[in-house]
Structure formats: structure tokens, C-alpha cells
């Protein structure tokens, strides 16, 4: 076994292939890759009366099974049968309803986790799941800081279920079903930057109504779905510990080290191989 | 065991390839041994459960939930198993790159062990995929999620299995009496070696990096920014510890295949590996001390999780580190085996902590694997041992190859 020119070049060629695979994708907070401004939703919990109507509208828009909600429902969690869930919370100022669904992060953890790009951030803002690509590894569920993607464990051909911001309705020029049908206009669809301005305006004009915080403006690097609340967010069970930096940033350092390691380590190893080769013949016998 | 070396080779002059392969399928040792009688039912049950899982879905056999999406198959067979299969690349590095002849007698068995581990752990991974047929999307480019750590791990995994196969293939060629192929395969070993080591370092670290995204879900005592590096270090001493255990067992069971020289070399090799393991464990402990101070872990001491952490660190990391040092100093091979077993326990506990035990501790229902999941996990390892034995009894892994293949 010897290292000749050809083996060396063969090795270098394969390294170049490995190098080309390891690039890093980045996205800014408010804009998608090509500069289009992201759309989003502003959810005003002071307006929401917790009528559960959006749950039915959501199921209808996604041709899913209608939810079966009892009169005074116990606290419910998102599961594989629904894309959104509304819970009424008893708080210091009385009942406040909280609608949970995908937050459509500007830089989502799930799309950074997905190895087939089945989880995909569209140019307009929605984060969608693409059935023809997913292999069901559920890394998106591990990664999502809001615990949103749900998996059909019962099925032999399972799907990942999550809100897609009615991407099909958006394509037809409509707005998401929950926002369209909301009787209280608690859900406002629009450009993310406009929504932030709108949210600030509401807080400034009605300082007694709102807590001075827009949940989702900075959480996980900024999300397209943002919340205004009449009570401190902790009372509604919001996770305030979620980091303000984007989640893909956590793995960026490692990913950008892949290409250099793939290129430099083989070179280094070949160097060590050559450097230790001549001495080996001397020590060969007295080792064993 | 009172057996003779009953190895045979394919004689290509008479053109009997198929008859040879079929005759090789027959068992070469006693069929009704205690090991076979105990393991065969588990294997058959495991295979049955695998069929059941594909027929009726994951819910039918597993306790996976919306809160705990990765169960024991991924946590034990993949996340833990890969660390323990790391011995192959470390030994290959020392023997082929550094030209250290001391560990050559155990190289082939370590490579074989690594190869089988990777093949079977990939199988475990596929079992837990919800849509296993779509695994080819990663290969055919539908789509390449290049910013995903799992994408890196998947590709480095696949390519590394190829490298391990190339590293082991001269033994297969010798068994099949394919002389030209043997020469060719031996010639490209260096390429497989150099890339195998590179791919190993990256996917071992990659498995640690997978959990970086789970920030806030893993208990802080087991989550830190150094996870990729820690996983690589673990794979060095964990992999070598498993090599120690495999060698200790194989040198007993397959003693009839070994030459005098090999038998004599064993203790010296184990003691040498103990030296490397103790240094590996030392760097691991040192990194943990830095992390302990940096992440202010002192605040968690005295809690239940804190005690669990201390038990792991002191009992399963620091203790074997000193045991390895002691056995290296006193050249005590038995002590090396004991330390290796404790070290492997440490890696098992640590990686189960990261991926299961300390994962999503606020979940309303704790994940406990079903008996079906445990049976399948065990069956995968038992099948691996059966295949391992089948190959060792037929191919030149422990004993010398045919005369024409000398020197490799």
C-alpha cells in the first residue's frame, strides 16, 4: 500500500465533492432569501372571545375531520388531528382565550432540521410541510421550540400535521381561513413589518388594555405569527425562556466546519501517513 | 471449546461458486448451545415484531408520542451504538496512518465489528422512520437539505459504511479466492482509511450536533454547546472500550483460530488501549469541568437531576478513568476489561440522558419503551452477533489468510 500521485488526486477529487455539499443557507429576519417581505398574522387576544370558530374553519379549509369540542372543554393540546387549538384560560382579569398553531418562524428550526427540505419556508412567509419529500424522521419535532409539528403514529403512511397558513388559499389571493372567518377580527393578516407597526400602535393607543410586549417579534429570531395579550404572557402558559436568536444559528458553526474538515482532515491524514511511514520500518520488529 | 480450525476456501478452478456459498451457509459449530437456544427465540420474535410494525404502523408497537418523537431504537441502537462502533476508525487511524504495528492483531475484528454495527444500526434507524420508503429522497436529491445536521449525518453514515466495507473487503476476497480483486481492494485501502476517518469524525460529532437544536428541551445538565466535540471524544474511548470487550470475548470463543503470537499479543494490546482510554476519559472529564463552571451547573447540585448527573460523572466516567490508569500502570488486562464495561455503561447512560431520559422532562407522560421496542432493540444486536460469528468462522479475520494473501 503506497501513496502515489493517482491515489492522492483521487482523494482530493472526492474531497471537492464533499466540500460542495456543505454550504450554509441563511435568511434575514423580516425578508425571505430573495428579498420578498414576509407575511404574517397578528393575533390580538384582547379581542378573541374563544368561540372556537376558527378551529372549525381551519378543519374545513384543510378538508380535515371536524373537531368535537365539548361545552366547557378541558385544556387541550395540539395533536395529529388538528392544525390549531383554542384554550380558554382563567387569568387575573378573567377569561382570556389563546389560539395555538405554527408560529411560522422567520428562520425556522424545523426547516434547518429537515434533511429533505420537506419542511419549507415559502417566500411569502408560511412554513409548509411537503408530503412528497418527507421520510418521517421527526427531527422537526425534536427541533421545534414551540412543539408544533404533530405526527400520525397510527398510520402506516403517516403525515406531519401542522398549520400551513392556508397556503392554498393564499395562492388564490384569499387570506387564511381563521383570519377570514373570525367574527371579532382578532386575527389580522398582512405584511410582517406592517403588523408590528399596527401592534405598537394598539399598545400605545390602549396602554391599559395591553401588556407592552409583542410575543413573536423576537422569539426564536422572530416569527410570522405574533401575539398581543391583555395579561402577562406567562399566565397563558407562553414559554418566555425561548431564545431571541434564531434556532438555525445554533448549528451554523458546526455546519460551516464540515467543509473545511472534509477537505483538510484527509490532507492532514495523508501528510501524517507519509511522515510516519519511513520510521515504521525501523520500529516494526521491536513493538510486538 | 475444543474445536479445530475448519476454514475452507473457494476453489475457483473447479467453478463451484454456488455450491461453495451454499455449503458455507451451513452452521460450522454445534447448533444446540445455550447461547443459540436463548437468542434464537428473541431474534424470531423481533423479526415478527418488525413485520408487525410495518404492517400496522409505529403506534402498534411503540410508545412514541407527540412529546417524545424519538424512542429507544434511535436512542439506544443509533445514538449509543454509533459511539461504541467508533473503535474501528480509531484503530484504523493508529494502524494505517500512524503505522503502529502493536494493534494490528485486533484491527480486522474491530473493522468487522464497526461495519456490522453501522449496517444494523442503520436498519434500526429505518425502523423508526415513519415513511421509510422515502429515505431514498436524501440520496436522489428530493431535496438536498444541505443546512440540516441530519443530512450531514445521513450522508457521512452511508459513505462511511462504504469505507468500512472497502477496509474489510480484502478478507472477503481472500475467502472467495479472488486474487486479483484482493490485490485491487488492498491497494485502495488507504483511500478508504483516510476518508473513513474524516467521515467518522464528522458524523460522530454530527450526532451530538443533532441535539443542539433541542435547546430548552434537554435538561441543562446534558445540554451544552460543546456537544459535537464531546460526542467525538466519547467515540474514541467508547469505541476502544467496546473493542476491548469484543477482543476479550472473541479470544475465548474463537481461541482455536488464533496463532500463538495472537494469543500472546492480547494482554499487551488491552493494556495499550487502556492507556489511550484513560487519556481520552481525562480530556472528557476536563471538558466537563469547564462546562460545569461555564454553565453554572452548581445551581443544580442537590436536586434529583443533579444527583443523577454526579452519579454518571463520578461513577461511570471518573472511576473508570482511574481504573484504566491503574490497569495501564500495573499491566492488568482483567482490570482493563472491567474498566471498559464501566465506561460503556457511562456512555450508555450519558447518551440516553441526552436523547431520552433528560429530554422533554416536562412532558405530561414519560416515555417508557414497550416490551416490543426492547425486544426489537435486543434482536437487532443479537442478529449482529450471529452474523459476526458467521463471518469469523469463515473469513480470515482472526486467523491468518491464505498463503497468497500474506502481508495484509
JSON list of N, CA and C in Angstrom, two decimals, chain B residues 123-170:
[
{"chain": "B", "resi": 123, "resn": "UNK", "atom": "N", "xyz": [-30.32, -0.04, 10.05]},
{"chain": "B", "resi": 123, "resn": "UNK", "atom": "CA", "xyz": [-31.59, -0.75, 9.95]},
{"chain": "B", "resi": 123, "resn": "UNK", "atom": "C", "xyz": [-32.53, -0.30, 11.06]},
{"chain": "B", "resi": 124, "resn": "UNK", "atom": "N", "xyz": [-31.98, -0.13, 12.28]},
{"chain": "B", "resi": 124, "resn": "UNK", "atom": "CA", "xyz": [-32.81, 0.33, 13.40]},
{"chain": "B", "resi": 124, "resn": "UNK", "atom": "C", "xyz": [-33.36, 1.72, 13.12]},
{"chain": "B", "resi": 125, "resn": "UNK", "atom": "N", "xyz": [-32.53, 2.53, 12.48]},
{"chain": "B", "resi": 125, "resn": "UNK", "atom": "CA", "xyz": [-32.95, 3.89, 12.14]},
{"chain": "B", "resi": 125, "resn": "UNK", "atom": "C", "xyz": [-34.12, 3.87, 11.16]},
{"chain": "B", "resi": 126, "resn": "UNK", "atom": "N", "xyz": [-34.02, 2.98, 10.17]},
{"chain": "B", "resi": 126, "resn": "UNK", "atom": "CA", "xyz": [-35.08, 2.87, 9.16]},
{"chain": "B", "resi": 126, "resn": "UNK", "atom": "C", "xyz": [-36.38, 2.42, 9.82]},
{"chain": "B", "resi": 127, "resn": "UNK", "atom": "N", "xyz": [-36.28, 1.52, 10.82]},
{"chain": "B", "resi": 127, "resn": "UNK", "atom": "CA", "xyz": [-37.47, 1.04, 11.52]},
{"chain": "B", "resi": 127, "resn": "UNK", "atom": "C", "xyz": [-38.27, 2.18, 12.12]},
{"chain": "B", "resi": 128, "resn": "UNK", "atom": "N", "xyz": [-37.55, 3.18, 12.63]},
{"chain": "B", "resi": 128, "resn": "UNK", "atom": "CA", "xyz": [-38.25, 4.26, 13.32]},
{"chain": "B", "resi": 128, "resn": "UNK", "atom": "C", "xyz": [-38.71, 5.36, 12.38]},
{"chain": "B", "resi": 129, "resn": "UNK", "atom": "N", "xyz": [-38.31, 5.30, 11.13]},
{"chain": "B", "resi": 129, "resn": "UNK", "atom": "CA", "xyz": [-38.80, 6.29, 10.16]},
{"chain": "B", "resi": 129, "resn": "UNK", "atom": "C", "xyz": [-40.28, 6.03, 9.93]},
{"chain": "B", "resi": 130, "resn": "UNK", "atom": "N", "xyz": [-41.06, 7.13, 9.90]},
{"chain": "B", "resi": 130, "resn": "UNK", "atom": "CA", "xyz": [-42.48, 6.96, 9.65]},
{"chain": "B", "resi": 130, "resn": "UNK", "atom": "C", "xyz": [-42.75, 6.57, 8.21]},
{"chain": "B", "resi": 131, "resn": "UNK", "atom": "N", "xyz": [-41.93, 7.09, 7.29]},
{"chain": "B", "resi": 131, "resn": "UNK", "atom": "CA", "xyz": [-42.14, 6.85, 5.88]},
{"chain": "B", "resi": 131, "resn": "UNK", "atom": "C", "xyz": [-40.84, 6.29, 5.29]},
{"chain": "B", "resi": 132, "resn": "UNK", "atom": "N", "xyz": [-40.50, 5.06, 5.67]},
{"chain": "B", "resi": 132, "resn": "UNK", "atom": "CA", "xyz": [-39.16, 4.54, 5.36]},
{"chain": "B", "resi": 132, "resn": "UNK", "atom": "C", "xyz": [-38.84, 4.48, 3.86]},
{"chain": "B", "resi": 133, "resn": "UNK", "atom": "N", "xyz": [-39.85, 4.32, 3.03]},
{"chain": "B", "resi": 133, "resn": "UNK", "atom": "CA", "xyz": [-39.56, 4.22, 1.59]},
{"chain": "B", "resi": 133, "resn": "UNK", "atom": "C", "xyz": [-39.01, 5.54, 1.05]},
{"chain": "B", "resi": 134, "resn": "UNK", "atom": "N", "xyz": [-39.34, 6.64, 1.73]},
{"chain": "B", "resi": 134, "resn": "UNK", "atom": "CA", "xyz": [-38.89, 7.94, 1.26]},
{"chain": "B", "resi": 134, "resn": "UNK", "atom": "C", "xyz": [-37.45, 8.25, 1.68]},
{"chain": "B", "resi": 135, "resn": "UNK", "atom": "N", "xyz": [-36.77, 7.29, 2.30]},
{"chain": "B", "resi": 135, "resn": "UNK", "atom": "CA", "xyz": [-35.39, 7.52, 2.71]},
{"chain": "B", "resi": 135, "resn": "UNK", "atom": "C", "xyz": [-34.51, 7.79, 1.49]},
{"chain": "B", "resi": 136, "resn": "UNK", "atom": "N", "xyz": [-34.96, 7.30, 0.33]},
{"chain": "B", "resi": 136, "resn": "UNK", "atom": "CA", "xyz": [-34.15, 7.50, -0.88]},
{"chain": "B", "resi": 136, "resn": "UNK", "atom": "C", "xyz": [-34.16, 8.94, -1.35]},
{"chain": "B", "resi": 137, "resn": "UNK", "atom": "N", "xyz": [-35.13, 9.73, -0.83]},
{"chain": "B", "resi": 137, "resn": "UNK", "atom": "CA", "xyz": [-35.16, 11.15, -1.18]},
{"chain": "B", "resi": 137, "resn": "UNK", "atom": "C", "xyz": [-33.84, 11.84, -0.86]},
{"chain": "B", "resi": 138, "resn": "UNK", "atom": "N", "xyz": [-33.20, 11.38, 0.22]},
{"chain": "B", "resi": 138, "resn": "UNK", "atom": "CA", "xyz": [-31.94, 12.01, 0.64]},
{"chain": "B", "resi": 138, "resn": "UNK", "atom": "C", "xyz": [-30.85, 11.72, -0.38]},
{"chain": "B", "resi": 139, "resn": "UNK", "atom": "N", "xyz": [-30.95, 10.54, -1.02]},
{"chain": "B", "resi": 139, "resn": "UNK", "atom": "CA", "xyz": [-29.90, 10.15, -1.96]},
{"chain": "B", "resi": 139, "resn": "UNK", "atom": "C", "xyz": [-30.16, 10.72, -3.35]},
{"chain": "B", "resi": 140, "resn": "UNK", "atom": "N", "xyz": [-31.43, 10.63, -3.78]},
{"chain": "B", "resi": 140, "resn": "UNK", "atom": "CA", "xyz": [-31.71, 11.08, -5.14]},
{"chain": "B", "resi": 140, "resn": "UNK", "atom": "C", "xyz": [-31.89, 12.59, -5.25]},
{"chain": "B", "resi": 141, "resn": "UNK", "atom": "N", "xyz": [-31.91, 13.27, -4.11]},
{"chain": "B", "resi": 141, "resn": "UNK", "atom": "CA", "xyz": [-31.95, 14.73, -4.18]},
{"chain": "B", "resi": 141, "resn": "UNK", "atom": "C", "xyz": [-33.35, 15.29, -4.24]},
{"chain": "B", "resi": 142, "resn": "UNK", "atom": "N", "xyz": [-34.26, 14.73, -3.47]},
{"chain": "B", "resi": 142, "resn": "UNK", "atom": "CA", "xyz": [-35.64, 15.24, -3.41]},
{"chain": "B", "resi": 142, "resn": "UNK", "atom": "C", "xyz": [-35.95, 15.68, -1.98]},
{"chain": "B", "resi": 143, "resn": "UNK", "atom": "N", "xyz": [-35.44, 16.71, -1.44]},
{"chain": "B", "resi": 143, "resn": "UNK", "atom": "CA", "xyz": [-34.38, 17.60, -1.88]},
{"chain": "B", "resi": 143, "resn": "UNK", "atom": "C", "xyz": [-33.14, 17.42, -1.01]},
{"chain": "B", "resi": 144, "resn": "UNK", "atom": "N", "xyz": [-32.03, 18.03, -1.39]},
{"chain": "B", "resi": 144, "resn": "UNK", "atom": "CA", "xyz": [-30.87, 18.02, -0.51]},
{"chain": "B", "resi": 144, "resn": "UNK", "atom": "C", "xyz": [-31.00, 19.13, 0.52]},
{"chain": "B", "resi": 145, "resn": "UNK", "atom": "N", "xyz": [-31.32, 18.76, 1.76]},
{"chain": "B", "resi": 145, "resn": "UNK", "atom": "CA", "xyz": [-31.41, 19.77, 2.83]},
{"chain": "B", "resi": 145, "resn": "UNK", "atom": "C", "xyz": [-30.03, 20.03, 3.39]},
{"chain": "B", "resi": 146, "resn": "UNK", "atom": "N", "xyz": [-29.19, 20.77, 2.63]},
{"chain": "B", "resi": 146, "resn": "UNK", "atom": "CA", "xyz": [-27.77, 20.86, 2.99]},
{"chain": "B", "resi": 146, "resn": "UNK", "atom": "C", "xyz": [-27.53, 21.62, 4.27]},
{"chain": "B", "resi": 147, "resn": "UNK", "atom": "N", "xyz": [-28.52, 22.37, 4.77]},
{"chain": "B", "resi": 147, "resn": "UNK", "atom": "CA", "xyz": [-28.27, 23.07, 6.02]},
{"chain": "B", "resi": 147, "resn": "UNK", "atom": "C", "xyz": [-28.71, 22.23, 7.21]},
{"chain": "B", "resi": 148, "resn": "UNK", "atom": "N", "xyz": [-29.07, 20.95, 6.97]},
{"chain": "B", "resi": 148, "resn": "UNK", "atom": "CA", "xyz": [-29.51, 20.08, 8.05]},
{"chain": "B", "resi": 148, "resn": "UNK", "atom": "C", "xyz": [-28.37, 19.22, 8.56]},
{"chain": "B", "resi": 149, "resn": "UNK", "atom": "N", "xyz": [-28.27, 19.16, 9.90]},
{"chain": "B", "resi": 149, "resn": "UNK", "atom": "CA", "xyz": [-27.26, 18.30, 10.51]},
{"chain": "B", "resi": 149, "resn": "UNK", "atom": "C", "xyz": [-27.56, 16.83, 10.17]},
{"chain": "B", "resi": 150, "resn": "UNK", "atom": "N", "xyz": [-28.85, 16.50, 10.15]},
{"chain": "B", "resi": 150, "resn": "UNK", "atom": "CA", "xyz": [-29.23, 15.11, 9.88]},
{"chain": "B", "resi": 150, "resn": "UNK", "atom": "C", "xyz": [-28.83, 14.71, 8.46]},
{"chain": "B", "resi": 151, "resn": "UNK", "atom": "N", "xyz": [-28.84, 15.67, 7.55]},
{"chain": "B", "resi": 151, "resn": "UNK", "atom": "CA", "xyz": [-28.41, 15.41, 6.17]},
{"chain": "B", "resi": 151, "resn": "UNK", "atom": "C", "xyz": [-26.92, 15.04, 6.17]},
{"chain": "B", "resi": 152, "resn": "UNK", "atom": "N", "xyz": [-26.15, 15.82, 6.89]},
{"chain": "B", "resi": 152, "resn": "UNK", "atom": "CA", "xyz": [-24.73, 15.52, 7.02]},
{"chain": "B", "resi": 152, "resn": "UNK", "atom": "C", "xyz": [-24.52, 14.14, 7.63]},
{"chain": "B", "resi": 153, "resn": "UNK", "atom": "N", "xyz": [-25.26, 13.87, 8.72]},
{"chain": "B", "resi": 153, "resn": "UNK", "atom": "CA", "xyz": [-25.08, 12.58, 9.39]},
{"chain": "B", "resi": 153, "resn": "UNK", "atom": "C", "xyz": [-25.45, 11.44, 8.43]},
{"chain": "B", "resi": 154, "resn": "UNK", "atom": "N", "xyz": [-26.58, 11.59, 7.72]},
{"chain": "B", "resi": 154, "resn": "UNK", "atom": "CA", "xyz": [-27.03, 10.53, 6.83]},
{"chain": "B", "resi": 154, "resn": "UNK", "atom": "C", "xyz": [-26.00, 10.23, 5.74]},
{"chain": "B", "resi": 155, "resn": "UNK", "atom": "N", "xyz": [-25.49, 11.27, 5.09]},
{"chain": "B", "resi": 155, "resn": "UNK", "atom": "CA", "xyz": [-24.52, 11.04, 4.01]},
{"chain": "B", "resi": 155, "resn": "UNK", "atom": "C", "xyz": [-23.19, 10.51, 4.53]},
{"chain": "B", "resi": 156, "resn": "UNK", "atom": "N", "xyz": [-22.70, 11.08, 5.65]},
{"chain": "B", "resi": 156, "resn": "UNK", "atom": "CA", "xyz": [-21.43, 10.61, 6.19]},
{"chain": "B", "resi": 156, "resn": "UNK", "atom": "C", "xyz": [-21.56, 9.17, 6.69]},
{"chain": "B", "resi": 157, "resn": "UNK", "atom": "N", "xyz": [-22.75, 8.84, 7.20]},
{"chain": "B", "resi": 157, "resn": "UNK", "atom": "CA", "xyz": [-23.07, 7.48, 7.61]},
{"chain": "B", "resi": 157, "resn": "UNK", "atom": "C", "xyz": [-22.95, 6.51, 6.43]},
{"chain": "B", "resi": 158, "resn": "UNK", "atom": "N", "xyz": [-23.66, 6.85, 5.35]},
{"chain": "B", "resi": 158, "resn": "UNK", "atom": "CA", "xyz": [-23.68, 5.97, 4.18]},
{"chain": "B", "resi": 158, "resn": "UNK", "atom": "C", "xyz": [-22.29, 5.80, 3.60]},
{"chain": "B", "resi": 159, "resn": "UNK", "atom": "N", "xyz": [-21.58, 6.91, 3.43]},
{"chain": "B", "resi": 159, "resn": "UNK", "atom": "CA", "xyz": [-20.25, 6.83, 2.83]},
{"chain": "B", "resi": 159, "resn": "UNK", "atom": "C", "xyz": [-19.30, 6.08, 3.75]},
{"chain": "B", "resi": 160, "resn": "UNK", "atom": "N", "xyz": [-19.49, 6.23, 5.06]},
{"chain": "B", "resi": 160, "resn": "UNK", "atom": "CA", "xyz": [-18.59, 5.54, 5.98]},
{"chain": "B", "resi": 160, "resn": "UNK", "atom": "C", "xyz": [-18.81, 4.03, 5.94]},
{"chain": "B", "resi": 161, "resn": "UNK", "atom": "N", "xyz": [-20.07, 3.61, 5.79]},
{"chain": "B", "resi": 161, "resn": "UNK", "atom": "CA", "xyz": [-20.33, 2.17, 5.66]},
{"chain": "B", "resi": 161, "resn": "UNK", "atom": "C", "xyz": [-19.58, 1.64, 4.44]},
{"chain": "B", "resi": 162, "resn": "UNK", "atom": "N", "xyz": [-19.59, 2.42, 3.35]},
{"chain": "B", "resi": 162, "resn": "UNK", "atom": "CA", "xyz": [-18.85, 2.02, 2.15]},
{"chain": "B", "resi": 162, "resn": "UNK", "atom": "C", "xyz": [-17.35, 1.91, 2.45]},
{"chain": "B", "resi": 163, "resn": "UNK", "atom": "N", "xyz": [-16.81, 2.89, 3.18]},
{"chain": "B", "resi": 163, "resn": "UNK", "atom": "CA", "xyz": [-15.39, 2.87, 3.53]},
{"chain": "B", "resi": 163, "resn": "UNK", "atom": "C", "xyz": [-15.06, 1.64, 4.39]},
{"chain": "B", "resi": 164, "resn": "UNK", "atom": "N", "xyz": [-15.92, 1.37, 5.39]},
{"chain": "B", "resi": 164, "resn": "UNK", "atom": "CA", "xyz": [-15.69, 0.21, 6.25]},
{"chain": "B", "resi": 164, "resn": "UNK", "atom": "C", "xyz": [-15.73, -1.07, 5.43]},
{"chain": "B", "resi": 165, "resn": "UNK", "atom": "N", "xyz": [-16.67, -1.12, 4.47]},
{"chain": "B", "resi": 165, "resn": "UNK", "atom": "CA", "xyz": [-16.77, -2.30, 3.63]},
{"chain": "B", "resi": 165, "resn": "UNK", "atom": "C", "xyz": [-15.49, -2.47, 2.82]},
{"chain": "B", "resi": 166, "resn": "UNK", "atom": "N", "xyz": [-14.98, -1.38, 2.27]},
{"chain": "B", "resi": 166, "resn": "UNK", "atom": "CA", "xyz": [-13.74, -1.45, 1.49]},
{"chain": "B", "resi": 166, "resn": "UNK", "atom": "C", "xyz": [-12.57, -1.88, 2.38]},
{"chain": "B", "resi": 167, "resn": "UNK", "atom": "N", "xyz": [-12.56, -1.38, 3.62]},
{"chain": "B", "resi": 167, "resn": "UNK", "atom": "CA", "xyz": [-11.47, -1.74, 4.53]},
{"chain": "B", "resi": 167, "resn": "UNK", "atom": "C", "xyz": [-11.52, -3.23, 4.87]},
{"chain": "B", "resi": 168, "resn": "UNK", "atom": "N", "xyz": [-12.75, -3.77, 4.95]},
{"chain": "B", "resi": 168, "resn": "UNK", "atom": "CA", "xyz": [-12.87, -5.18, 5.33]},
{"chain": "B", "resi": 168, "resn": "UNK", "atom": "C", "xyz": [-12.80, -6.10, 4.11]},
{"chain": "B", "resi": 169, "resn": "UNK", "atom": "N", "xyz": [-13.09, -5.56, 2.92]},
{"chain": "B", "resi": 169, "resn": "UNK", "atom": "CA", "xyz": [-13.27, -6.39, 1.73]},
{"chain": "B", "resi": 169, "resn": "UNK", "atom": "C", "xyz": [-12.11, -7.32, 1.38]},
{"chain": "B", "resi": 170, "resn": "UNK", "atom": "N", "xyz": [-10.83, -6.99, 1.66]},
{"chain": "B", "resi": 170, "resn": "UNK", "atom": "CA", "xyz": [-9.78, -7.97, 1.34]},
{"chain": "B", "resi": 170, "resn": "UNK", "atom": "C", "xyz": [-10.04, -9.34, 1.99]}
]
